[in-house]
Amino acid sequence: QGQIYIGGVNWALMVGVVLLVLGFESSASLAAAYGVAVTGTMLITTLLMGVVIWRLWKWPLWLGVPFFCVMLAVDSLFFAANLPKVIQGGAFPVIAGIVIFILMSTWKRGRQLLVERLDEGSLPLSVFISSMRVQPPHRVQGTAVFLTARTDAVPHALLHNLLHNQVLHEQVVLLTVVNEDSPRVSPDRRFEVEAYGDGFFRVLLHFGFMEDPDIPAALRLCHLIDL
């Protein structure tokens, strides 16, 4: 967990290191950038550790404050000692860190706005199934699988399919893929199936972060779909 090897990223890092060495031209400039990067990382790690101490570990103030202040003072001194190196090439890791932070925060905010926008028009699954029992649509043979990240709402694709075609399949599978923190998931933990009745099923497929998700193969294990 937390140690994932991706070949493409590894090659990109190698190319980046070679370009940095060629770009800085001298070991002194490269050492300046290295010093700012390392001490800056130490300072940021200490600040994040303070958040963990209070929010996650919930240490008492008499223990957490002195410990945090000592670590912060030490890392701040190291970082301040390396600040003069910014004009000697140390500005590169600072600029690179700011650019990466902007990209990651923009992506996160965009994902958040997208989820909020989709949630505005979402329909609770229980309400949808109840309405299907009151006014059942025409059911056709076969099984329809709809991917969804939420387990409590109706996928938009299902609603659009119903409005456009005015029919539902005999079996409707709401499929959610769950990425686990473990590298691999054993076959007996691969899936969870919940039947809602009237041909509606909720299927959760679990995959480890080192696995290449094979959705058709996993669905065959559920004995719900014959692909």
Tab-separated table of C-alpha atoms in Angstrom:
chain	number	residue	atom	x	y	z
A	1	GLN	CA	0.000	0.000	0.000
A	2	GLY	CA	1.341	3.385	-0.979
A	3	GLN	CA	4.139	1.875	-3.082
A	4	ILE	CA	2.894	1.562	-6.646
A	5	TYR	CA	5.249	1.045	-9.575
A	6	ILE	CA	4.098	2.541	-12.870
A	7	GLY	CA	6.549	2.061	-15.704
A	8	GLY	CA	5.564	5.175	-17.644
A	9	VAL	CA	5.935	7.397	-14.587
A	10	ASN	CA	9.317	5.876	-13.816
A	11	TRP	CA	10.595	6.642	-17.325
A	12	ALA	CA	9.190	10.174	-17.121
A	13	LEU	CA	11.069	10.725	-13.844
A	14	MET	CA	14.282	9.477	-15.439
A	15	VAL	CA	13.898	11.875	-18.368
A	16	GLY	CA	13.103	14.699	-15.975
A	17	VAL	CA	16.219	14.016	-13.873
A	18	VAL	CA	18.441	13.937	-16.962
A	19	LEU	CA	16.990	17.230	-18.204
A	20	LEU	CA	17.480	18.815	-14.775
A	21	VAL	CA	21.128	17.781	-14.676
A	22	LEU	CA	21.696	19.157	-18.169
A	23	GLY	CA	19.720	22.319	-17.437
A	24	PHE	CA	21.462	23.286	-14.179
A	25	GLU	CA	24.881	22.639	-15.744
A	26	SER	CA	26.690	22.822	-12.397
A	27	SER	CA	26.520	20.695	-9.277
A	28	ALA	CA	26.349	23.847	-7.122
A	29	SER	CA	23.084	24.997	-8.705
A	30	LEU	CA	21.676	21.485	-8.521
A	31	ALA	CA	22.646	21.252	-4.845
A	32	ALA	CA	20.847	24.543	-4.168
A	33	ALA	CA	17.648	23.203	-5.735
A	34	TYR	CA	18.033	19.951	-3.817
A	35	GLY	CA	18.460	21.744	-0.498
A	36	VAL	CA	15.358	23.892	-0.959
A	37	ALA	CA	13.331	20.889	-2.105
A	38	VAL	CA	14.342	18.651	0.799
A	39	THR	CA	13.961	21.233	3.567
A	40	GLY	CA	10.685	22.452	2.053
A	41	THR	CA	9.389	18.878	2.036
A	42	MET	CA	10.419	18.466	5.667
A	43	LEU	CA	8.577	21.660	6.647
A	44	ILE	CA	5.392	20.720	4.784
A	45	THR	CA	5.498	17.201	6.284
A	46	THR	CA	5.708	18.685	9.775
A	47	LEU	CA	2.731	20.959	9.099
A	48	LEU	CA	0.704	18.004	7.842
A	49	MET	CA	1.782	15.975	10.851
A	50	GLY	CA	0.308	18.712	13.051
A	51	VAL	CA	-3.033	18.239	11.312
A	52	VAL	CA	-2.818	14.476	11.891
A	53	ILE	CA	-1.935	14.964	15.556
A	54	TRP	CA	-5.025	17.069	16.260
A	55	ARG	CA	-7.606	15.687	13.849
A	56	LEU	CA	-6.686	12.009	13.537
A	57	TRP	CA	-4.647	10.999	16.563
A	58	LYS	CA	-6.395	13.560	18.819
A	59	TRP	CA	-3.416	14.052	21.094
A	60	PRO	CA	-4.010	16.224	24.167
A	61	LEU	CA	-2.753	19.809	23.881
A	62	TRP	CA	-0.123	19.394	26.591
A	63	LEU	CA	1.513	16.672	24.510
A	64	GLY	CA	0.770	17.689	20.930
A	65	VAL	CA	1.686	21.388	21.103
A	66	PRO	CA	5.236	21.004	22.522
A	67	PHE	CA	6.026	18.122	20.175
A	68	PHE	CA	4.740	20.013	17.137
A	69	CYS	CA	6.499	23.255	18.082
A	70	VAL	CA	9.867	21.540	18.514
A	71	MET	CA	9.610	19.773	15.149
A	72	LEU	CA	8.377	22.951	13.448
A	73	ALA	CA	11.222	25.021	14.909
A	74	VAL	CA	13.870	22.574	13.703
A	75	ASP	CA	12.451	22.270	10.185
A	76	SER	CA	11.878	26.024	9.940
A	77	LEU	CA	15.542	26.670	10.767
A	78	PHE	CA	16.683	24.250	8.070
A	79	PHE	CA	14.333	25.796	5.517
A	80	ALA	CA	15.313	29.365	6.422
A	81	ALA	CA	18.991	28.465	6.063
A	82	ASN	CA	18.302	27.349	2.494
A	83	LEU	CA	16.257	30.394	1.451
A	84	PRO	CA	19.285	32.286	0.097
A	85	LYS	CA	19.753	29.407	-2.351
A	86	VAL	CA	16.482	30.302	-4.096
A	87	ILE	CA	18.260	32.765	-6.391
A	88	GLN	CA	20.962	30.178	-7.108
A	89	GLY	CA	18.613	27.617	-8.631
A	90	GLY	CA	16.431	26.799	-5.660
A	91	ALA	CA	13.470	28.551	-7.256
A	92	PHE	CA	12.865	25.577	-9.541
A	93	PRO	CA	11.411	23.163	-6.930
A	94	VAL	CA	9.303	26.008	-5.516
A	95	ILE	CA	7.831	26.833	-8.932
A	96	ALA	CA	7.381	23.143	-9.783
A	97	GLY	CA	5.585	22.540	-6.474
A	98	ILE	CA	3.256	25.510	-7.019
A	99	VAL	CA	2.396	24.377	-10.558
A	100	ILE	CA	1.677	20.788	-9.448
A	101	PHE	CA	-0.403	22.052	-6.518
A	102	ILE	CA	-2.487	24.245	-8.843
A	103	LEU	CA	-3.057	21.334	-11.231
A	104	MET	CA	-4.070	18.920	-8.458
A	105	SER	CA	-6.305	21.415	-6.645
A	106	THR	CA	-7.972	22.407	-9.932
A	107	TRP	CA	-8.647	18.762	-10.773
A	108	LYS	CA	-10.034	18.102	-7.286
A	109	ARG	CA	-12.268	21.166	-7.384
A	110	GLY	CA	-13.486	20.256	-10.859
A	111	ARG	CA	-14.373	16.743	-9.726
A	112	GLN	CA	-16.205	18.182	-6.732
A	113	LEU	CA	-18.232	20.554	-8.914
A	114	LEU	CA	-19.061	17.719	-11.311
A	115	VAL	CA	-20.285	15.472	-8.489
A	116	GLU	CA	-22.376	18.310	-7.032
A	117	ARG	CA	-23.888	19.007	-10.449
A	118	LEU	CA	-24.799	15.359	-10.963
A	119	ASP	CA	-26.213	15.075	-7.443
A	120	GLU	CA	-28.642	17.936	-8.130
A	121	GLY	CA	-30.628	15.806	-10.548
A	122	SER	CA	-30.150	12.444	-8.857
A	123	LEU	CA	-33.108	10.285	-7.879
A	124	PRO	CA	-32.959	8.052	-4.775
A	125	LEU	CA	-32.906	4.391	-5.715
A	126	SER	CA	-35.649	3.414	-3.260
A	127	VAL	CA	-37.988	6.044	-4.704
A	128	PHE	CA	-37.279	4.881	-8.255
A	129	ILE	CA	-37.969	1.211	-7.495
A	130	SER	CA	-41.186	2.114	-5.644
A	131	SER	CA	-42.384	4.139	-8.642
A	132	MET	CA	-41.618	1.195	-10.949
A	133	ARG	CA	-43.922	-0.965	-8.839
A	134	VAL	CA	-46.746	1.575	-9.028
A	135	GLN	CA	-46.387	2.206	-12.760
A	136	PRO	CA	-44.331	-0.666	-14.157
A	137	PRO	CA	-42.858	-0.034	-17.615
A	138	HIS	CA	-42.682	-2.636	-20.351
A	139	ARG	CA	-39.935	-5.180	-19.571
A	140	VAL	CA	-37.856	-6.771	-22.309
A	141	GLN	CA	-35.694	-9.874	-22.190
A	142	GLY	CA	-32.057	-9.588	-21.221
A	143	THR	CA	-29.870	-7.891	-18.653
A	144	ALA	CA	-28.773	-4.252	-18.608
A	145	VAL	CA	-25.708	-3.151	-16.668
A	146	PHE	CA	-25.338	0.477	-15.572
A	147	LEU	CA	-22.104	1.743	-14.068
A	148	THR	CA	-22.476	4.134	-11.157
A	149	ALA	CA	-20.230	5.464	-8.418
A	150	ARG	CA	-23.119	6.024	-6.007
A	151	THR	CA	-24.913	3.195	-4.264
A	152	ASP	CA	-27.960	5.196	-3.182
A	153	ALA	CA	-29.021	6.915	-6.415
A	154	VAL	CA	-30.243	5.916	-9.866
A	155	PRO	CA	-27.622	6.223	-12.639
A	156	HIS	CA	-28.407	8.976	-15.134
A	157	ALA	CA	-27.870	6.496	-17.975
A	158	LEU	CA	-30.696	4.339	-16.609
A	159	LEU	CA	-33.085	7.296	-16.435
A	160	HIS	CA	-32.209	8.433	-19.967
A	161	ASN	CA	-32.635	4.888	-21.280
A	162	LEU	CA	-36.058	4.594	-19.661
A	163	LEU	CA	-37.223	7.988	-20.918
A	164	HIS	CA	-35.952	7.379	-24.443
A	165	ASN	CA	-36.886	3.720	-24.991
A	166	GLN	CA	-39.818	3.468	-22.544
A	167	VAL	CA	-38.705	-0.045	-21.569
A	168	LEU	CA	-36.627	-1.787	-18.912
A	169	HIS	CA	-34.767	-5.056	-19.141
A	170	GLU	CA	-35.851	-8.036	-17.058
A	171	GLN	CA	-32.703	-7.714	-14.994
A	172	VAL	CA	-31.198	-4.328	-14.194
A	173	VAL	CA	-27.736	-4.425	-12.619
A	174	LEU	CA	-26.363	-1.298	-10.936
A	175	LEU	CA	-22.621	-1.860	-10.976
A	176	THR	CA	-20.115	-0.072	-8.748
A	177	VAL	CA	-16.360	-0.692	-8.940
A	178	VAL	CA	-14.546	-0.295	-5.609
A	179	ASN	CA	-10.784	0.247	-5.560
A	180	GLU	CA	-9.307	-1.274	-2.417
A	181	ASP	CA	-6.148	-0.215	-0.572
A	182	SER	CA	-4.732	-3.745	-0.786
A	183	PRO	CA	-2.709	-4.794	-3.881
A	184	ARG	CA	-5.033	-7.653	-4.796
A	185	VAL	CA	-8.453	-8.971	-3.823
A	186	SER	CA	-9.147	-12.698	-3.441
A	187	PRO	CA	-11.891	-14.232	-5.619
A	188	ASP	CA	-14.158	-14.848	-2.627
A	189	ARG	CA	-14.129	-11.091	-1.869
A	190	ARG	CA	-14.397	-9.994	-5.496
A	191	PHE	CA	-18.091	-9.148	-5.524
A	192	GLU	CA	-21.108	-8.340	-3.403
A	193	VAL	CA	-24.640	-8.801	-4.719
A	194	GLU	CA	-27.770	-7.277	-3.246
A	195	ALA	CA	-31.202	-7.986	-4.706
A	196	TYR	CA	-33.798	-5.217	-4.449
A	197	GLY	CA	-36.592	-7.206	-6.050
A	198	ASP	CA	-38.446	-6.661	-9.335
A	199	GLY	CA	-35.297	-7.566	-11.245
A	200	PHE	CA	-33.063	-4.888	-9.719
A	201	PHE	CA	-29.625	-5.859	-8.404
A	202	ARG	CA	-26.782	-3.959	-6.808
A	203	VAL	CA	-23.332	-5.386	-7.581
A	204	LEU	CA	-20.116	-4.177	-5.961
A	205	LEU	CA	-16.893	-5.338	-7.602
A	206	HIS	CA	-13.713	-5.037	-5.555
A	207	PHE	CA	-10.275	-4.702	-7.159
A	208	GLY	CA	-6.835	-4.117	-5.684
A	209	PHE	CA	-4.706	-1.208	-6.802
A	210	MET	CA	-2.278	-3.553	-8.578
A	211	GLU	CA	-5.011	-5.343	-10.541
A	212	ASP	CA	-6.276	-4.614	-14.019
A	213	PRO	CA	-10.083	-4.586	-13.543
A	214	ASP	CA	-11.706	-7.262	-15.692
A	215	ILE	CA	-15.395	-6.381	-15.407
A	216	PRO	CA	-16.813	-9.168	-17.637
A	217	ALA	CA	-14.825	-11.862	-15.826
A	218	ALA	CA	-15.909	-10.531	-12.442
A	219	LEU	CA	-19.536	-10.383	-13.507
A	220	ARG	CA	-19.410	-14.005	-14.606
A	221	LEU	CA	-18.543	-14.881	-11.020
A	222	CYS	CA	-21.822	-13.327	-9.904
A	223	HIS	CA	-23.861	-15.830	-11.926
A	224	LEU	CA	-26.114	-12.921	-12.895
A	225	ILE	CA	-24.839	-12.198	-16.371
A	226	ASP	CA	-23.723	-14.593	-19.079
A	227	LEU	CA	-21.185	-12.682	-21.193
